[in-house]
Tab-separated table of C-alpha atoms and ligand atoms in Angstrom:
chain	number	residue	atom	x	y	z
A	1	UNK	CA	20.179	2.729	-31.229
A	2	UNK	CA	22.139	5.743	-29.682
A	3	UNK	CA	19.140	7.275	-27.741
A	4	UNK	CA	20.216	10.318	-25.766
A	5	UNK	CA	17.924	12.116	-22.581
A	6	UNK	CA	17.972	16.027	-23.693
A	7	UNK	CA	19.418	18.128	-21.035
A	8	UNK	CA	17.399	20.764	-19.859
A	9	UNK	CA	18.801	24.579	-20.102
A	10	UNK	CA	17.263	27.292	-18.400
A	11	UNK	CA	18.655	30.176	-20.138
A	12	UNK	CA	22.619	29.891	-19.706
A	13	UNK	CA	22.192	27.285	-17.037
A	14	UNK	CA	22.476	23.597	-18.765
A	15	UNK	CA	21.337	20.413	-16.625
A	16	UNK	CA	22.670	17.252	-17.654
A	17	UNK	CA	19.405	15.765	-16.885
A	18	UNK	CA	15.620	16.871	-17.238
A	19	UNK	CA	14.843	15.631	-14.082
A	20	UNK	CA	14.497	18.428	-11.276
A	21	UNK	CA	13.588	17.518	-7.629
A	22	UNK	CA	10.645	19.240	-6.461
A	23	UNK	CA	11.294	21.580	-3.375
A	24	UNK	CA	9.007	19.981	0.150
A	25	UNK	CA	8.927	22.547	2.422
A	26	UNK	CA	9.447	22.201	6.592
A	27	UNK	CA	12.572	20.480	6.685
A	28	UNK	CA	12.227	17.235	3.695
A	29	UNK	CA	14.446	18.603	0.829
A	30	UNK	CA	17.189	20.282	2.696
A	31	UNK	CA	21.154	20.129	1.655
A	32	UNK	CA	21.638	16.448	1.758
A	33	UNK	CA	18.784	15.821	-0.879
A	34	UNK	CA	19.245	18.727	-2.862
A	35	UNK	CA	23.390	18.289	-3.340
A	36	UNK	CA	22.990	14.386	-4.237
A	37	UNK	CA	20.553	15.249	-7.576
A	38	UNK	CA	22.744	17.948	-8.582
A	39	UNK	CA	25.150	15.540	-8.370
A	40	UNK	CA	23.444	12.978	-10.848
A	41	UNK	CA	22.940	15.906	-12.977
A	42	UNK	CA	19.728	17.039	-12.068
A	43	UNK	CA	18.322	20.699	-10.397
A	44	UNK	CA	17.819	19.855	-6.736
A	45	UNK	CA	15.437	21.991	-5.057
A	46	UNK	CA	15.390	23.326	-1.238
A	47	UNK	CA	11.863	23.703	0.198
A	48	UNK	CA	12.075	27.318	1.857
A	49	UNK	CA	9.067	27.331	3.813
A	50	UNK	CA	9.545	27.355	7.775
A	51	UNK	CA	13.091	26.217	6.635
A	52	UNK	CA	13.952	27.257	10.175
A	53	UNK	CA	11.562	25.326	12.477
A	54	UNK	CA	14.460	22.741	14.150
A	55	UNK	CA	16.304	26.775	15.014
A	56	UNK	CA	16.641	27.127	18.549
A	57	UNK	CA	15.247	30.974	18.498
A	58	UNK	CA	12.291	30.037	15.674
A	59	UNK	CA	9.660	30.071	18.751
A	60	UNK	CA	10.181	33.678	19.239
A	61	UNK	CA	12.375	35.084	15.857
A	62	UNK	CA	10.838	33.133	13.223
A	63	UNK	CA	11.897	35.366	10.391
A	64	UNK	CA	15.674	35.376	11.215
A	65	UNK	CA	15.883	31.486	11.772
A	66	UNK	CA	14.141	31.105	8.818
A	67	UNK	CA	16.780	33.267	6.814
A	68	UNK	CA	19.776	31.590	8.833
A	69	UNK	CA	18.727	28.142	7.957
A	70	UNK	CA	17.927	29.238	4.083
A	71	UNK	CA	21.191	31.078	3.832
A	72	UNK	CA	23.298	27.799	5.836
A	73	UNK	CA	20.993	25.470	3.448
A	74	UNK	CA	22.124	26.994	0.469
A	75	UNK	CA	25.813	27.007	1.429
A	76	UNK	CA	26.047	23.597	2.685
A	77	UNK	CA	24.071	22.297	-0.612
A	78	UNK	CA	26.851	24.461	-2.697
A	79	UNK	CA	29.687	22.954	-0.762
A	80	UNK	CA	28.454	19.323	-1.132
A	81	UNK	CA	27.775	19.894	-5.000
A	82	UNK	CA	28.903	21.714	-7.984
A	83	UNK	CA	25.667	20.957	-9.498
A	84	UNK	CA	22.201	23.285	-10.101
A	85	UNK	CA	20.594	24.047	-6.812
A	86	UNK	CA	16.914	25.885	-6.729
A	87	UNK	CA	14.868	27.230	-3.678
A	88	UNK	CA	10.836	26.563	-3.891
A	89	UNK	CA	9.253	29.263	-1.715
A	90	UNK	CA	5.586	29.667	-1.516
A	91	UNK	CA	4.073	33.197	-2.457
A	92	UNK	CA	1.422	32.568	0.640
A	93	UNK	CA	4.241	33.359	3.436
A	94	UNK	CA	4.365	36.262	5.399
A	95	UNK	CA	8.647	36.139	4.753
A	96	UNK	CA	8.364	35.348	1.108
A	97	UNK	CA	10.605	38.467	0.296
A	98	UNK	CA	13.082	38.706	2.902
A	99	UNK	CA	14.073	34.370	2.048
A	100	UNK	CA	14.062	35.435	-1.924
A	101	UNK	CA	16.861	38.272	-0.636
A	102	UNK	CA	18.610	34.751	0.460
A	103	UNK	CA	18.451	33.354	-2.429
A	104	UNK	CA	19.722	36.623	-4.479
A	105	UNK	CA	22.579	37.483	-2.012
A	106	UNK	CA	23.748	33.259	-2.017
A	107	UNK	CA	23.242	33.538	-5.714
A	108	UNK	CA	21.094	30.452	-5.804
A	109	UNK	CA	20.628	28.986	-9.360
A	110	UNK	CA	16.930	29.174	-9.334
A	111	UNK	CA	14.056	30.436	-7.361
A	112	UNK	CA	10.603	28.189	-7.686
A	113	UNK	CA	7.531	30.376	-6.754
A	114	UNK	CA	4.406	28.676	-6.289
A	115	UNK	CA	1.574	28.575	-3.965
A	116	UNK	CA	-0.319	32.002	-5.211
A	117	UNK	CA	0.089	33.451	-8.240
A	118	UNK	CA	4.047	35.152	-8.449
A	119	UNK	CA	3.079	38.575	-9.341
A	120	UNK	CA	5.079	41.093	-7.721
A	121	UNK	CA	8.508	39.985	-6.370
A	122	UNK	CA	11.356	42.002	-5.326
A	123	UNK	CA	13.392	43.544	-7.992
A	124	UNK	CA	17.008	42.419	-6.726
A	125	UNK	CA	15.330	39.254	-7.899
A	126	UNK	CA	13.702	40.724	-10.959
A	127	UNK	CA	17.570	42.110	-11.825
A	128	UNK	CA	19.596	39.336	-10.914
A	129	UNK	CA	21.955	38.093	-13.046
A	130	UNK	CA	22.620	34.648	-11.275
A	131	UNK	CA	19.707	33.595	-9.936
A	132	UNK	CA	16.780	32.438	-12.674
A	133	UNK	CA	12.978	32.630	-11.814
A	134	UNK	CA	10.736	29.866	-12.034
A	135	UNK	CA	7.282	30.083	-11.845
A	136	UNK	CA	4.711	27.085	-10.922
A	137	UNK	CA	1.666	27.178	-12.682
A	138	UNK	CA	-1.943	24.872	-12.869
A	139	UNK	CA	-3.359	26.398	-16.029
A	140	UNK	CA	-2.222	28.297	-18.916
A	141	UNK	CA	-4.761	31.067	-17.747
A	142	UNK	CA	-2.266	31.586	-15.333
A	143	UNK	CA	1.234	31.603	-17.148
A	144	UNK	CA	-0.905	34.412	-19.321
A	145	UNK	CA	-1.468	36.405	-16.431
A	146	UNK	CA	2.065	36.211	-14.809
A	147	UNK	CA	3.423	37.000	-17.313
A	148	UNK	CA	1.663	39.818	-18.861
A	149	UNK	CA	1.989	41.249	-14.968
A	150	UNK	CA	5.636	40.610	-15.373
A	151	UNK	CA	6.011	42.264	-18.535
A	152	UNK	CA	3.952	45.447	-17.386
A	153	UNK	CA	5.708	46.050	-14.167
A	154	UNK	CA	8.796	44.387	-14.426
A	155	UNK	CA	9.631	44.780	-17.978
A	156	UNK	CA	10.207	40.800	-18.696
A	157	UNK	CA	9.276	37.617	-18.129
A	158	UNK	CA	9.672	34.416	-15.830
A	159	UNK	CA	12.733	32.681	-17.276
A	160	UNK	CA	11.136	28.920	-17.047
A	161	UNK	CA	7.317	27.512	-16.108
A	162	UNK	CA	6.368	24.481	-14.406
A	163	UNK	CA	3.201	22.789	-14.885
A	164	UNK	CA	1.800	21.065	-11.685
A	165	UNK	CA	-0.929	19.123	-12.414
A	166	UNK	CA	-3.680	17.549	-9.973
A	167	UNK	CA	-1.547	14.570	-8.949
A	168	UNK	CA	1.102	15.936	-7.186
A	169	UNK	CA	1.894	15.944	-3.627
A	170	UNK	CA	1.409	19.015	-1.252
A	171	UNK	CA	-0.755	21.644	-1.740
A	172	UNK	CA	-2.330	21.500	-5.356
A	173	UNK	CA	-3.642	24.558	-6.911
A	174	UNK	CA	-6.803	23.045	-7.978
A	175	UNK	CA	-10.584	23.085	-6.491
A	176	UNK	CA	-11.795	19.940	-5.094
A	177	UNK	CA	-14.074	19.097	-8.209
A	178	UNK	CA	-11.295	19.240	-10.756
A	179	UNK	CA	-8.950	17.362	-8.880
A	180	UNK	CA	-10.812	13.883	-10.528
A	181	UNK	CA	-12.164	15.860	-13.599
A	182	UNK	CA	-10.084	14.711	-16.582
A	183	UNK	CA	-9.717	17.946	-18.445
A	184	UNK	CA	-7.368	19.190	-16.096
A	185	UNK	CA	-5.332	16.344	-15.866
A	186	UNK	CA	-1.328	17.197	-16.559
A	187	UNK	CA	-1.958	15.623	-20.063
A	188	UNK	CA	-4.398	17.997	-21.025
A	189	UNK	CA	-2.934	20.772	-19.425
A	190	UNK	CA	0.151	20.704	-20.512
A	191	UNK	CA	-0.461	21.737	-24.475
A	192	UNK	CA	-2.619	24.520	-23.275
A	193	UNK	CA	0.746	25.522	-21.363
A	194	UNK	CA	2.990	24.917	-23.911
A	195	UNK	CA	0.666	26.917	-26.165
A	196	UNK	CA	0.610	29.825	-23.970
A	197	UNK	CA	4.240	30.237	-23.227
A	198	UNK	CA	4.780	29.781	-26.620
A	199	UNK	CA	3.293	33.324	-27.695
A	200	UNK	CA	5.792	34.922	-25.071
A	201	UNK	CA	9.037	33.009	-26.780
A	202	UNK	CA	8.500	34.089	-30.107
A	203	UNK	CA	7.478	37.689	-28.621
A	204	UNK	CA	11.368	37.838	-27.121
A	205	UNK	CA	13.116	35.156	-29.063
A	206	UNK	CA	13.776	33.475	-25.674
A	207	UNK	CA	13.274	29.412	-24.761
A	208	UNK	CA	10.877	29.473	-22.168
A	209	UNK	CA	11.074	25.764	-20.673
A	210	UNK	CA	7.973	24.054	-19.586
A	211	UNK	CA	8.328	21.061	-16.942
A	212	UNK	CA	5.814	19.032	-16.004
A	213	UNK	CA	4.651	17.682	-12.626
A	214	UNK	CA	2.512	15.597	-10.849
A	215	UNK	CA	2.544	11.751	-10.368
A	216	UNK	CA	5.253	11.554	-12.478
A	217	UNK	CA	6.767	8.312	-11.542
A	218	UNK	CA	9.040	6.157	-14.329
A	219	UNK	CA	11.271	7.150	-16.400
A	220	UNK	CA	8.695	6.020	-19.361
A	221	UNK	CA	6.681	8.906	-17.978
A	222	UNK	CA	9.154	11.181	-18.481
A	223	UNK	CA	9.424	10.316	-22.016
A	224	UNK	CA	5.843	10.304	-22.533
A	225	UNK	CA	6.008	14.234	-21.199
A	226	UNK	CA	8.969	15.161	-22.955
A	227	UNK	CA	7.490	13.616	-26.133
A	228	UNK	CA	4.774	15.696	-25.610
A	229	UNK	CA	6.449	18.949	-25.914
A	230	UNK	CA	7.641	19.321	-21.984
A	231	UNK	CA	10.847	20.246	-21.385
A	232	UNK	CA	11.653	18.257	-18.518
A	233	UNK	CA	9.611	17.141	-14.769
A	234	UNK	CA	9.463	17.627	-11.732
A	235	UNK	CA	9.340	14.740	-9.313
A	236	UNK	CA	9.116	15.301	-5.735
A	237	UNK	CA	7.235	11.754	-3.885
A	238	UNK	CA	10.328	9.503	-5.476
A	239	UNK	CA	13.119	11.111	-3.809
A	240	UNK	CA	11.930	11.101	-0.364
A	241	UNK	CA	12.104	7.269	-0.897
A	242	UNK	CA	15.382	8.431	-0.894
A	243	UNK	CA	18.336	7.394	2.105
A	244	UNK	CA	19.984	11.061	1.069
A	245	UNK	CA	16.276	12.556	1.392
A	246	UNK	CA	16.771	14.870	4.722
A	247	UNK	CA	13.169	13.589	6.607
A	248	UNK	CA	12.768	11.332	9.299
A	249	UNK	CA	13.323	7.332	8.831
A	250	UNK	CA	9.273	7.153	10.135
A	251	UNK	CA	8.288	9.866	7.459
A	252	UNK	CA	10.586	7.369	4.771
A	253	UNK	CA	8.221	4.682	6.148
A	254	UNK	CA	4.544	5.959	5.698
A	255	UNK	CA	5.550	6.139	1.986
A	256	UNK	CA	6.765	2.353	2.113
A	257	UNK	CA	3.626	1.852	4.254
A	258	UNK	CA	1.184	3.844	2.341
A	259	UNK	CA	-1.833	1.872	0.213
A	260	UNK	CA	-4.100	3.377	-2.731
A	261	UNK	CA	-6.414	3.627	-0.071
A	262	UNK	CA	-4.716	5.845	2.178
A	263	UNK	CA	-4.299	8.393	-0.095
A	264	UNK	CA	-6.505	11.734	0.651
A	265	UNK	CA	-7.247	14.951	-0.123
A	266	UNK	CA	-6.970	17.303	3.034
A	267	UNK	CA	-8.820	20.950	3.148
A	268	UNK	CA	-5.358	22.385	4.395
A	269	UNK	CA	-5.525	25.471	6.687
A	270	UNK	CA	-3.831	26.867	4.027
A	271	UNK	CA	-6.844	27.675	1.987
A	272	UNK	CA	-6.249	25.392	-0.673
A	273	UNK	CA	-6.669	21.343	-0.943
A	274	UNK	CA	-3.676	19.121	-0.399
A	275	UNK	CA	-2.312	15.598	-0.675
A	276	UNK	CA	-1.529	13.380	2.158
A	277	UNK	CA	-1.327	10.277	3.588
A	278	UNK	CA	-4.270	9.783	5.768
A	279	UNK	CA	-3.691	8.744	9.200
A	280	UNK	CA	-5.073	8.811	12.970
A	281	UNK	CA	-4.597	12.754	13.065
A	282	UNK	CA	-6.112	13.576	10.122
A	283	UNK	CA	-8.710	11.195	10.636
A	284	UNK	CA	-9.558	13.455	13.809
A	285	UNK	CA	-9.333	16.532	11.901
A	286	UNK	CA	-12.067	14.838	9.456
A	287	UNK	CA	-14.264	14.479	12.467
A	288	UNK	CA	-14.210	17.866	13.310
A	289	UNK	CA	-11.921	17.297	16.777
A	290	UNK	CA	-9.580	20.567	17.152
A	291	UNK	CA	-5.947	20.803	18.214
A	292	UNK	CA	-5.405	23.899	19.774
A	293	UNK	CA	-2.300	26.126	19.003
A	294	UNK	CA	-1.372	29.648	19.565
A	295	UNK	CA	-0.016	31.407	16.307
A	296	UNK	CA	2.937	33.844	17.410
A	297	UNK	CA	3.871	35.211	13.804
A	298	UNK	CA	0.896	33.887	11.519
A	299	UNK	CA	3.403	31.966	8.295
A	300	UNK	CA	1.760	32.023	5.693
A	301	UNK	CA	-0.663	34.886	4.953
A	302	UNK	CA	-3.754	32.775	3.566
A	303	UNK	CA	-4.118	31.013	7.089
A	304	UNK	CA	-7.179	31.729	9.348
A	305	UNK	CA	-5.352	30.402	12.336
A	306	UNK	CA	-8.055	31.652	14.429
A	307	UNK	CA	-10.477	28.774	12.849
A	308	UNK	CA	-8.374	26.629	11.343
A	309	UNK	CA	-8.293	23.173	13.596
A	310	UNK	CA	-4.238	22.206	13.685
A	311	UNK	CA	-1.594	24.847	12.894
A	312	UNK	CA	-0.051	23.298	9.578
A	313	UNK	CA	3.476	24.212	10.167
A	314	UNK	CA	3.430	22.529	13.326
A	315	UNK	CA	1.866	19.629	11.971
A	316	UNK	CA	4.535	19.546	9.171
A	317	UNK	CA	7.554	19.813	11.901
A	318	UNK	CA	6.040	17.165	13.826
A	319	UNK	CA	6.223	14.679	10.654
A	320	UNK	CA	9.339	15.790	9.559
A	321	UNK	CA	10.475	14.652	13.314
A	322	UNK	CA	8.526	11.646	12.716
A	323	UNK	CA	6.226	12.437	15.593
A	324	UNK	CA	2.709	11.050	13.542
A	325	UNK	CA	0.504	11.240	16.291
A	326	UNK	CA	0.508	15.180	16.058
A	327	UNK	CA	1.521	15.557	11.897
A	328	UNK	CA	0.936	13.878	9.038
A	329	UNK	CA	2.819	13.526	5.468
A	330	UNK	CA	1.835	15.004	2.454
A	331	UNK	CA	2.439	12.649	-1.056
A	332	UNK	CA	1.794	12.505	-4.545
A	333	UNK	CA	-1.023	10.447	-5.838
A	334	UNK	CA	1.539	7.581	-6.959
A	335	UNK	CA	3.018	7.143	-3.205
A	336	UNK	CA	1.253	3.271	-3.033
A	337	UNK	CA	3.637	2.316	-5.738
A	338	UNK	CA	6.743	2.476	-3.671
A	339	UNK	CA	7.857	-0.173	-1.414
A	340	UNK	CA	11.485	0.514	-0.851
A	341	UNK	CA	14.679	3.259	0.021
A	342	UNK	CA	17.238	3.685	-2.615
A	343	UNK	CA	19.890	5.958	-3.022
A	344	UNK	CA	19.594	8.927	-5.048
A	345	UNK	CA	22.024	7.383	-7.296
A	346	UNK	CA	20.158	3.994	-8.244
A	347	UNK	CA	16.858	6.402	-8.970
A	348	UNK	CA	18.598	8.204	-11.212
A	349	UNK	CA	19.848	5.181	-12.773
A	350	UNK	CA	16.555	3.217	-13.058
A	351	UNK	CA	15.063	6.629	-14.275
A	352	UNK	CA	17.283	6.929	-16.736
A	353	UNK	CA	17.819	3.153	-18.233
A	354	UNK	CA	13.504	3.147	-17.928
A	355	UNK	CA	13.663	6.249	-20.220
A	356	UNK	CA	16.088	5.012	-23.149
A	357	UNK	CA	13.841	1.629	-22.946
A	358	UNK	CA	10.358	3.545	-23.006
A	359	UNK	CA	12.290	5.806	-26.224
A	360	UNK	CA	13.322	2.101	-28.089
A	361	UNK	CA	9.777	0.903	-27.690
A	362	UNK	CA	8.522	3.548	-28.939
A	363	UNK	CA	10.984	4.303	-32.078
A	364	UNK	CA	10.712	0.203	-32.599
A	365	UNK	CA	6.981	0.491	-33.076
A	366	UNK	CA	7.006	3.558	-34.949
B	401	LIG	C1	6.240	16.026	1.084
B	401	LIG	C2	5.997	17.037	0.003
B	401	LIG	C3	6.190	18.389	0.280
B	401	LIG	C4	6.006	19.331	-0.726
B	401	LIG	N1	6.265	20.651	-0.448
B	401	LIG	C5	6.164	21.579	-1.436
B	401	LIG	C6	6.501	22.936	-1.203
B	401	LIG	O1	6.924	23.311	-0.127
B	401	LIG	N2	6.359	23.813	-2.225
B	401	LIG	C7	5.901	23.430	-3.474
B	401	LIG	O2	5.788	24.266	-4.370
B	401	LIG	N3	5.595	22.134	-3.733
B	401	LIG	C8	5.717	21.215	-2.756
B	401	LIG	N4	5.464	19.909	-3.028
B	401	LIG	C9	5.169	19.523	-4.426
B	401	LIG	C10	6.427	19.010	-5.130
B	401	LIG	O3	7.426	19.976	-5.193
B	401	LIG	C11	6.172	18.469	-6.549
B	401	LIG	O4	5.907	19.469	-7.504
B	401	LIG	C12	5.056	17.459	-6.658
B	401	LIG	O5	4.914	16.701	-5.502
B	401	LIG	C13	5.328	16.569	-7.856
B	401	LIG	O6	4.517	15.433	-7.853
B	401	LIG	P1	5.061	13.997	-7.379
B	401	LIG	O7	5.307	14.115	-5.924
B	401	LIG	O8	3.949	13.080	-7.745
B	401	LIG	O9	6.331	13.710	-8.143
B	401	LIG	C14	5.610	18.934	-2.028
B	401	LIG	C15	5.411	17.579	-2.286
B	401	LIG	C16	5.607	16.630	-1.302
B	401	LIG	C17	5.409	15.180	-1.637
């Protein structure tokens, strides 16, 4: 049987495989990860927010290191690969604009916007001709609304959509009671999403592509998805099991470390719930212990840093460092399963062989 994995085009931009690499923000998808899945063929995305944290000026000129790092980020991932490199940048920060300038001027492949509903963006970004957006959606509601806002006031729409459902890792754009509640598991979601953009491609004769995330894990899931009508996934916890992934070796190992049990859902500063790896800090922060922090430039805008108990981007730098007692790591809801480091280039692999196996089962038994 000559089974072959669709590629996934975004427009005029043509991946050899539908796999893209989720963007982690503060310093765990940086050049190194990002240029070794474009390599394999896949998008590889750079997590944007407080990109600039290990600067030497950040404490006092957050916004420029920020841009330096994104801009010497980019480059680096460019020089390393000739592949499809993305940016992920959260609507929530205060510097959402000036980094999406970054990405227009480097003429990154893609931007991802997530975290807040990408309504009004900068029209270099809105007009560029290299640089695709990609909006990150939990509901069809919500590709409806983006991109009827799009249409009014920026006369188009988002080039490509990605579904994250409620197991992904990170910040999850779901209330705490639907996070277990079945109908708005990725399954169901997705054909609500599919059905949704679908009104907007045969309104402009475009391909909108819809990717699906969230605990994806084997490459049988990504058949089951892409049998399902999605266009490709995203997969984020499975690459920073990675030796190319750009965190710390002690970061690598909470993932090896982590059990089913360890697994929680944080109330993150950032005014929405989140997915982590509980450990001794957060199990203060659960007990209502403070760590106090003084907030120079305020990062993202949705933070009451006044209240909130840790500052997150601290706490994020401090894991990325692999200092644990003062951070923890956010994870999908599938980080239990993994128990050792490959390369980028054996994932890939097992990915893909798992994929044609899951697509022989399944044409075998009709
Ligand atoms: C450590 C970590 C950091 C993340 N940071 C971001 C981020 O900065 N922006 C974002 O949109 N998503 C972020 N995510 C979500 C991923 O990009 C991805 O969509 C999601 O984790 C997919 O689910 P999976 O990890 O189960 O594959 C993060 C996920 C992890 C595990």
């Amino acid at each position: 049987m000559d089974i072959k994995i669709p590629k996934l085009s975004i427009g005029e931009i043509t991946a050899e495989l539908p796999i893209i690499q989720g963007g982690m923000s503060v310093g765990i998808s940086l050049s190194n990860l990002v240029s070794a899945v474009a390599k394999e063929g896949g998008i590889g995305v750079i997590g944007g927010a407080d990109i600039g944290m290990l600067e030497p000026d950040f404490g006092k000129n957050f916004k420029k290191a920020n841009e330096r790092a994104l801009r010497n980020e980019i480059r680096r991932a460019k020089q390393l690969s000739n592949g499809i490199i993305g940016v992920n940048l959260l609507m929530a920060l205060t510097d959402i604009n000036e980094l999406i300038e970054v990405c227009v001027e480097e003429k990154v492949d893609a931007v991802f916007l997530g975290a807040g509903l990408p309504l009004t963006v900068p029209k270099t970004l809105i007009e560029s001709k290299n640089t695709k957006t990609i909006v990150i959606v939990s509901s069809g509601r919500a590709v409806k609304v983006i991109f009827r806002h799009w249409e009014r006031h920026h006369g188009r729409i988002p080039d490509a959509v990605v579904l994250e459902g409620p197991l992904a890792g990170g910040h999850l754009g779901f209330k705490y009671e639907q996070l277990n509640d079945e109908k708005y598991s990725l399954e169901n979601l997705l054909p609500e999403v599919i059905e949704q953009v679908k009104v907007f491609e045969d309104k402009y004769g475009v391909k909108i592509p819809v990717i699906a995330a969230g605990g994806i894990y084997t490459g049988h899931d990504i058949y089951k998805f892409i049998k399902m009508g999605a266009d490709g996934v995203q997969m984020a916890t499975r690459f920073v099991a990675t030796h190319e992934c750009d965190t710390s070796e002690e970061f690598k190992q909470q993932y090896i470390n982590a059990k089913k049990e360890d697994i929680t859902i944080i109330k993150s500063p950032v005014g929405m719930p989140g997915r982590a790896i509980r450990n001794h800090f957060l199990q203060e922060v659960e007990k209502g212990n403070k760590t106090p922090f003084s907030c120079p430039w305020q990062c993202i805008k949705t933070c009451d840093y006044k209240t909130a108990p840790y500052c997150i981007s601290l706490a994020l730098t401090n894991a990325k460092k692999g200092k644990f007692s003062y951070g923890f790591a956010f994870a999908g809801a599938n980080v239990y399963r993994i128990n050792k480091i490959v390369s980028v280039h054996e994932l890939m692999e097992e990915l893909k062989t798992d994929y044609i196996k899951a697509a022989e089962d399944d044409l075998k038994n009709g």
